[in-house]
Amino acid sequence: MADRKPYVAGNWKMHTTPAEAAKLAQGVVKALECFAACDVALCPPYVCLAAVGDAVRGTSVKLGAQNCHGEIQGAFTGEVSAPMLKAVGVTTVILGHSERRQFFGETDAGVHARLKGVLAEGLEAIVCVGETLEQRQQNITKDVVGHQVRAAFNGFTAAQMATVTVAYEPVWAIGTGLTASPAQAQEVHAFIRGMLIQQFGPDAAAAMRIQYGGSVKPNNAKELFSQPDIDGGLIGGASLKVEDFVAIVKAGA
Ligand code: PGA
């Protein structure tokens, strides 16, 4: 098995004011002092990036954003670009989260364009894919996820993919308390790894990390993360509590 360092990212979604974000980030940084067995990123709302950036500066904790437009600048009200994020210290960006796809109409083509913008700026990306409950019940999980993976990554090189993490997040498991079983998750992770092998070759695919997301908690993280193709997680609700998030990070070690 490839030697991939586990990677756990906290997706704070639309939670925290800058003051709350600073406190949460400081708590995480303090609890993870001297802990290097797992890569960690914190992805607060845009307005909290500066506060969290201050808290993580000089540590190995990465500052992440939750989205990013593909263009450098322009008449796109409400959007921010990769150079803007880079200028405030962001090094990684979540793209294609199912909430963006579901509630804000983001498409596979849009995710691809955003990824292009992020990689052009030398930032890392966490690209989310995953099926809805209906799609799982229709037995089309692999078709859906396969399509999302192909559409997002088509045209990129193996070298570019070195800074990309995939997050498999079954939509039915996000924020619902329902978690994919380790076997269910591993099956899709192995499928995604197989697609990456086809697209980018075995070496690049073996080096890429695939996170699991969807109701990861301290009590289920270890079993999920110990699956051969699960390389850590993208954590929503449980990333808002220092103890829970830190326990999940440590489960990745
Ligand atoms: P959850 O969210 O951990 O609250 O289920 C995960 C995500 O949406 O990234």
Coordinates of N, CA and C in Angstrom, one line a residue, residues 82 86 90-92 115-125 163:
A82 N -8.9 32.9 -6.6 CA -7.8 32.2 -6.0 C -6.7 33.2 -5.6
K86 N -5.2 33.5 -1.9 CA -3.7 33.4 -1.6 C -3.2 34.6 -0.9
V90 N -4.4 31.8 2.4 CA -5.0 30.5 2.1 C -4.1 29.6 1.3
T91 N -4.0 28.3 1.7 CA -3.2 27.4 0.8 C -4.0 26.3 0.2
T92 N -5.2 26.1 0.7 CA -6.0 25.1 0.2 C -7.5 25.5 0.1
L115 N -11.4 24.6 -10.2 CA -10.1 23.8 -9.9 C -9.0 24.4 -10.8
K116 N -9.3 24.7 -12.0 CA -8.3 25.3 -12.9 C -7.7 26.6 -12.3
G117 N -8.6 27.4 -11.8 CA -8.2 28.7 -11.2 C -7.3 28.5 -9.9
V118 N -7.7 27.5 -9.1 CA -7.0 27.2 -7.9 C -5.6 26.7 -8.2
L119 N -5.5 25.7 -9.1 CA -4.2 25.1 -9.4 C -3.3 26.1 -10.1
A120 N -3.9 27.0 -10.9 CA -3.1 28.0 -11.6 C -2.4 28.9 -10.6
E121 N -3.0 29.1 -9.5 CA -2.5 30.0 -8.5 C -1.5 29.2 -7.5
G122 N -1.3 27.9 -7.8 CA -0.4 27.2 -6.9 C -1.0 26.8 -5.6
L123 N -2.4 26.8 -5.5 CA -3.0 26.4 -4.3 C -3.4 24.9 -4.4
E124 N -3.6 24.3 -3.2 CA -4.1 22.9 -3.2 C -5.6 22.9 -3.2
A125 N -6.2 21.8 -3.5 CA -7.6 21.7 -3.6 C -8.1 20.4 -2.9
T163 N -1.3 18.0 -6.0 CA -1.8 18.9 -4.9 C -3.3 18.8 -4.7

